[in-house]
Amino acid sequence: MRTWIKFCGTTSLVDALASAEAGADALGFIFAPSKRQIAPQLAGEIISQLPAEIERIGIFMDENLDTIRRIAEDTGLTGVQLHGGETTEFVAQLKAEPVAERRFRVIKTVIMNGDFHLQLEKFVTASPSADAILLDSGAGSGQTFEWRGVRSFLTGTEMKFIVAGGLNPENVSGAMRMFHPYGVDVVSGVESLPGKKDPEKLKAFVEAVRNAEKEAWAAQH
């Protein structure tokens, strides 16, 4: 299975194009308070110059539905990632009205803290559910969560999981061996400074992911 790769925290066209060239499947644009927050107008200008096949994911935290839909429409997003305390009902409302009648995915972040298993169960069993669940250690922490203690909670579900939180070119292969995730998401691990991507780290991250896929395939055949 080809692993979906998202480079998040995009703040400039130079970084966006470098991410696409490195092999990203998706770019993340943060509209919530963050060191990497971007204005919708600038995000729209960047998105308009991206290759058509690149997914454009907007990150929101406890924002209202109308604002999310308006920004998604104005900027050309193909999906949103909800990083706050949004409920299953909120996800259902967002999925009920596609934006601009185009393919539009909803990703829900679950923070791997003390009650993560309750949150996971809630969103995994919801109907309609999010298109994917993103497992993160916290907003911009740059730290990994305790992978081994989480893995058992993901067994036996068809939900797509995306692993985030402290990933980098050196440790992403370990995350893939542990979780066999649908996707991986990285910010600080491919930056030279907060909000500034490092082209060599971008390439190294993609290469590490693709090499881990080859190793997994070889182990199965």
Tab-separated table of C-alpha atoms in Angstrom:
chain	number	residue	atom	x	y	z
A	1	MET	CA	0.000	0.000	0.000
A	2	ARG	CA	1.313	3.432	-0.928
A	3	THR	CA	1.491	5.657	2.138
A	4	TRP	CA	-0.138	9.085	1.911
A	5	ILE	CA	2.339	11.856	2.810
A	6	LYS	CA	1.255	15.283	4.037
A	7	PHE	CA	3.640	18.166	4.671
A	8	CYS	CA	1.851	20.564	6.981
A	9	GLY	CA	2.431	24.188	7.972
A	10	THR	CA	2.922	25.497	4.427
A	11	THR	CA	3.537	29.267	4.463
A	12	SER	CA	5.058	30.124	1.072
A	13	LEU	CA	4.864	29.191	-2.593
A	14	VAL	CA	8.556	28.244	-2.604
A	15	ASP	CA	7.971	25.707	0.170
A	16	ALA	CA	4.764	24.451	-1.432
A	17	LEU	CA	6.465	23.756	-4.755
A	18	ALA	CA	9.455	22.162	-3.023
A	19	SER	CA	7.076	19.891	-1.095
A	20	ALA	CA	5.279	18.883	-4.277
A	21	GLU	CA	8.565	18.241	-6.068
A	22	ALA	CA	9.782	16.090	-3.159
A	23	GLY	CA	6.760	13.830	-3.554
A	24	ALA	CA	4.088	15.052	-1.148
A	25	ASP	CA	0.537	13.854	-1.688
A	26	ALA	CA	-0.948	16.708	0.326
A	27	LEU	CA	-0.017	20.078	1.790
A	28	GLY	CA	-1.456	21.498	5.001
A	29	PHE	CA	-2.392	25.150	5.508
A	30	ILE	CA	-2.919	26.193	9.126
A	31	PHE	CA	-5.735	28.677	9.694
A	32	ALA	CA	-5.787	28.162	13.469
A	33	PRO	CA	-3.523	30.120	15.853
A	34	SER	CA	0.024	28.868	15.250
A	35	LYS	CA	3.575	29.977	14.489
A	36	ARG	CA	2.755	28.676	11.008
A	37	GLN	CA	-0.665	30.285	10.632
A	38	ILE	CA	-1.402	31.565	7.139
A	39	ALA	CA	-3.922	34.111	5.899
A	40	PRO	CA	-6.637	32.660	3.646
A	41	GLN	CA	-5.783	35.052	0.818
A	42	LEU	CA	-2.133	33.967	0.741
A	43	ALA	CA	-3.128	30.309	1.011
A	44	GLY	CA	-5.437	30.751	-1.966
A	45	GLU	CA	-2.675	32.348	-4.015
A	46	ILE	CA	-0.341	29.430	-3.247
A	47	ILE	CA	-3.002	26.798	-3.895
A	48	SER	CA	-3.842	28.285	-7.286
A	49	GLN	CA	-0.296	27.497	-8.426
A	50	LEU	CA	-0.069	23.922	-7.149
A	51	PRO	CA	-0.177	20.830	-9.369
A	52	ALA	CA	-3.778	19.609	-9.611
A	53	GLU	CA	-3.010	16.225	-8.046
A	54	ILE	CA	-1.779	17.724	-4.747
A	55	GLU	CA	-4.409	17.694	-2.005
A	56	ARG	CA	-4.844	20.953	-0.117
A	57	ILE	CA	-5.863	20.464	3.505
A	58	GLY	CA	-6.906	23.347	5.761
A	59	ILE	CA	-6.281	22.976	9.488
A	60	PHE	CA	-8.922	24.475	11.770
A	61	MET	CA	-9.416	24.420	15.526
A	62	ASP	CA	-12.875	24.927	17.040
A	63	GLU	CA	-13.942	27.121	14.119
A	64	ASN	CA	-17.589	27.479	13.080
A	65	LEU	CA	-18.967	25.621	10.075
A	66	ASP	CA	-19.715	28.682	7.973
A	67	THR	CA	-16.178	30.023	8.334
A	68	ILE	CA	-14.641	26.655	7.448
A	69	ARG	CA	-16.823	26.334	4.366
A	70	ARG	CA	-16.152	29.913	3.273
A	71	ILE	CA	-12.370	29.587	3.594
A	72	ALA	CA	-12.435	26.188	1.894
A	73	GLU	CA	-14.427	27.630	-1.004
A	74	ASP	CA	-12.339	30.807	-1.320
A	75	THR	CA	-8.942	29.106	-1.172
A	76	GLY	CA	-9.649	25.910	-3.122
A	77	LEU	CA	-9.160	23.412	-0.313
A	78	THR	CA	-9.832	19.748	-1.043
A	79	GLY	CA	-10.217	18.845	2.618
A	80	VAL	CA	-10.057	19.990	6.207
A	81	GLN	CA	-8.349	18.745	9.337
A	82	LEU	CA	-10.181	19.480	12.594
A	83	HIS	CA	-7.690	19.919	15.404
A	84	GLY	CA	-9.888	21.012	18.300
A	85	GLY	CA	-12.765	19.688	20.355
A	86	GLU	CA	-15.092	19.193	17.390
A	87	THR	CA	-17.807	16.584	17.979
A	88	THR	CA	-18.969	13.689	15.843
A	89	GLU	CA	-22.080	15.764	15.095
A	90	PHE	CA	-19.906	18.601	13.831
A	91	VAL	CA	-18.057	16.206	11.515
A	92	ALA	CA	-21.377	14.884	10.218
A	93	GLN	CA	-22.615	18.422	9.500
A	94	LEU	CA	-19.429	19.284	7.631
A	95	LYS	CA	-19.634	16.117	5.545
A	96	ALA	CA	-23.324	16.676	4.785
A	97	GLU	CA	-22.610	19.664	2.549
A	98	PRO	CA	-19.597	19.146	0.241
A	99	VAL	CA	-17.661	22.258	-0.640
A	100	ALA	CA	-18.040	23.420	-4.261
A	101	GLU	CA	-19.306	19.951	-5.219
A	102	ARG	CA	-15.769	18.573	-5.335
A	103	ARG	CA	-14.071	15.669	-3.589
A	104	PHE	CA	-13.671	16.884	-0.046
A	105	ARG	CA	-12.304	14.907	2.862
A	106	VAL	CA	-12.638	15.519	6.584
A	107	ILE	CA	-9.785	14.460	8.874
A	108	LYS	CA	-10.275	14.531	12.652
A	109	THR	CA	-7.278	14.873	14.938
A	110	VAL	CA	-7.232	12.903	18.175
A	111	ILE	CA	-4.595	13.962	20.688
A	112	MET	CA	-2.853	11.012	22.296
A	113	ASN	CA	-3.447	12.023	25.904
A	114	GLY	CA	-5.087	10.245	28.831
A	115	ASP	CA	-8.530	9.669	27.320
A	116	PHE	CA	-7.481	9.169	23.704
A	117	HIS	CA	-9.085	5.717	23.538
A	118	LEU	CA	-12.510	7.199	24.341
A	119	GLN	CA	-12.088	9.803	21.616
A	120	LEU	CA	-10.903	7.192	19.137
A	121	GLU	CA	-13.860	4.935	19.833
A	122	LYS	CA	-16.271	7.837	19.481
A	123	PHE	CA	-15.032	8.879	16.042
A	124	VAL	CA	-14.351	5.390	14.717
A	125	THR	CA	-17.906	4.251	15.456
A	126	ALA	CA	-19.670	7.457	14.391
A	127	SER	CA	-21.882	7.456	11.308
A	128	PRO	CA	-21.064	9.218	9.141
A	129	SER	CA	-17.493	9.157	10.341
A	130	ALA	CA	-14.485	11.267	9.427
A	131	ASP	CA	-12.602	10.098	6.344
A	132	ALA	CA	-9.489	9.573	8.453
A	133	ILE	CA	-8.248	9.996	12.023
A	134	LEU	CA	-4.966	11.793	12.634
A	135	LEU	CA	-3.075	10.654	15.743
A	136	ASP	CA	-1.023	13.516	17.184
A	137	SER	CA	0.933	14.248	20.330
A	138	GLY	CA	-0.330	17.833	20.596
A	139	ALA	CA	-0.520	21.138	18.774
A	140	GLY	CA	2.935	21.816	17.398
A	141	SER	CA	4.722	19.867	20.125
A	142	GLY	CA	7.294	18.335	17.781
A	143	GLN	CA	7.299	15.297	20.080
A	144	THR	CA	6.247	11.734	19.359
A	145	PHE	CA	3.566	10.047	21.445
A	146	GLU	CA	4.026	6.609	23.012
A	147	TRP	CA	3.521	4.492	19.906
A	148	ARG	CA	3.486	1.045	21.489
A	149	GLY	CA	0.729	1.912	23.939
A	150	VAL	CA	-1.537	3.134	21.137
A	151	ARG	CA	-1.117	0.408	18.536
A	152	SER	CA	-3.466	-2.097	20.190
A	153	PHE	CA	-6.387	0.339	20.044
A	154	LEU	CA	-6.220	0.469	16.244
A	155	THR	CA	-6.537	-3.250	15.639
A	156	GLY	CA	-9.642	-4.486	13.848
A	157	THR	CA	-10.937	-1.202	12.464
A	158	GLU	CA	-11.280	-0.155	8.843
A	159	MET	CA	-10.754	3.514	9.698
A	160	LYS	CA	-7.847	5.198	7.936
A	161	PHE	CA	-5.240	6.413	10.416
A	162	ILE	CA	-2.618	9.108	9.851
A	163	VAL	CA	0.354	9.262	12.232
A	164	ALA	CA	1.760	12.662	13.194
A	165	GLY	CA	3.673	14.235	16.051
A	166	GLY	CA	7.452	14.495	16.062
A	167	LEU	CA	8.061	12.558	12.848
A	168	ASN	CA	11.240	13.159	10.865
A	169	PRO	CA	13.317	11.383	8.194
A	170	GLU	CA	15.082	9.329	10.890
A	171	ASN	CA	12.069	7.934	12.775
A	172	VAL	CA	9.242	7.746	10.225
A	173	SER	CA	10.210	4.230	9.136
A	174	GLY	CA	9.769	3.078	12.734
A	175	ALA	CA	6.313	4.630	12.853
A	176	MET	CA	5.382	2.834	9.660
A	177	ARG	CA	6.572	-0.533	10.975
A	178	MET	CA	4.587	0.006	14.160
A	179	PHE	CA	1.309	1.280	12.690
A	180	HIS	CA	1.213	0.396	8.982
A	181	PRO	CA	-0.717	3.678	8.655
A	182	TYR	CA	-2.768	4.999	5.794
A	183	GLY	CA	-0.718	8.189	6.001
A	184	VAL	CA	1.978	10.197	7.775
A	185	ASP	CA	1.987	13.913	8.548
A	186	VAL	CA	5.015	16.055	9.358
A	187	VAL	CA	5.793	19.698	10.133
A	188	SER	CA	8.849	20.496	12.264
A	189	GLY	CA	10.739	17.390	11.147
A	190	VAL	CA	11.164	18.822	7.639
A	191	GLU	CA	11.839	22.449	8.578
A	192	SER	CA	14.981	24.549	8.867
A	193	LEU	CA	13.040	27.100	10.945
A	194	PRO	CA	9.399	27.221	12.102
A	195	GLY	CA	7.396	27.876	8.943
A	196	LYS	CA	10.370	27.346	6.599
A	197	LYS	CA	10.787	23.995	4.862
A	198	ASP	CA	14.180	22.376	4.264
A	199	PRO	CA	14.187	20.911	0.717
A	200	GLU	CA	16.705	18.205	1.634
A	201	LYS	CA	14.667	17.102	4.651
A	202	LEU	CA	11.533	16.993	2.491
A	203	LYS	CA	13.249	14.645	0.044
A	204	ALA	CA	14.782	12.561	2.828
A	205	PHE	CA	11.393	12.123	4.500
A	206	VAL	CA	9.722	10.908	1.307
A	207	GLU	CA	12.639	8.607	0.581
A	208	ALA	CA	12.432	7.120	4.089
A	209	VAL	CA	8.707	6.461	3.680
A	210	ARG	CA	9.094	4.826	0.280
A	211	ASN	CA	12.015	2.691	1.486
A	212	ALA	CA	9.948	1.521	4.468
A	213	GLU	CA	7.189	0.521	2.052
A	214	LYS	CA	9.658	-1.549	0.016
A	215	GLU	CA	10.930	-3.255	3.167
A	216	ALA	CA	7.376	-4.083	4.241
A	217	TRP	CA	6.579	-5.485	0.799
A	218	ALA	CA	9.732	-7.611	0.781
A	219	ALA	CA	8.922	-9.003	4.233
A	220	GLN	CA	5.518	-10.146	3.001
A	221	HIS	CA	6.696	-11.853	-0.191
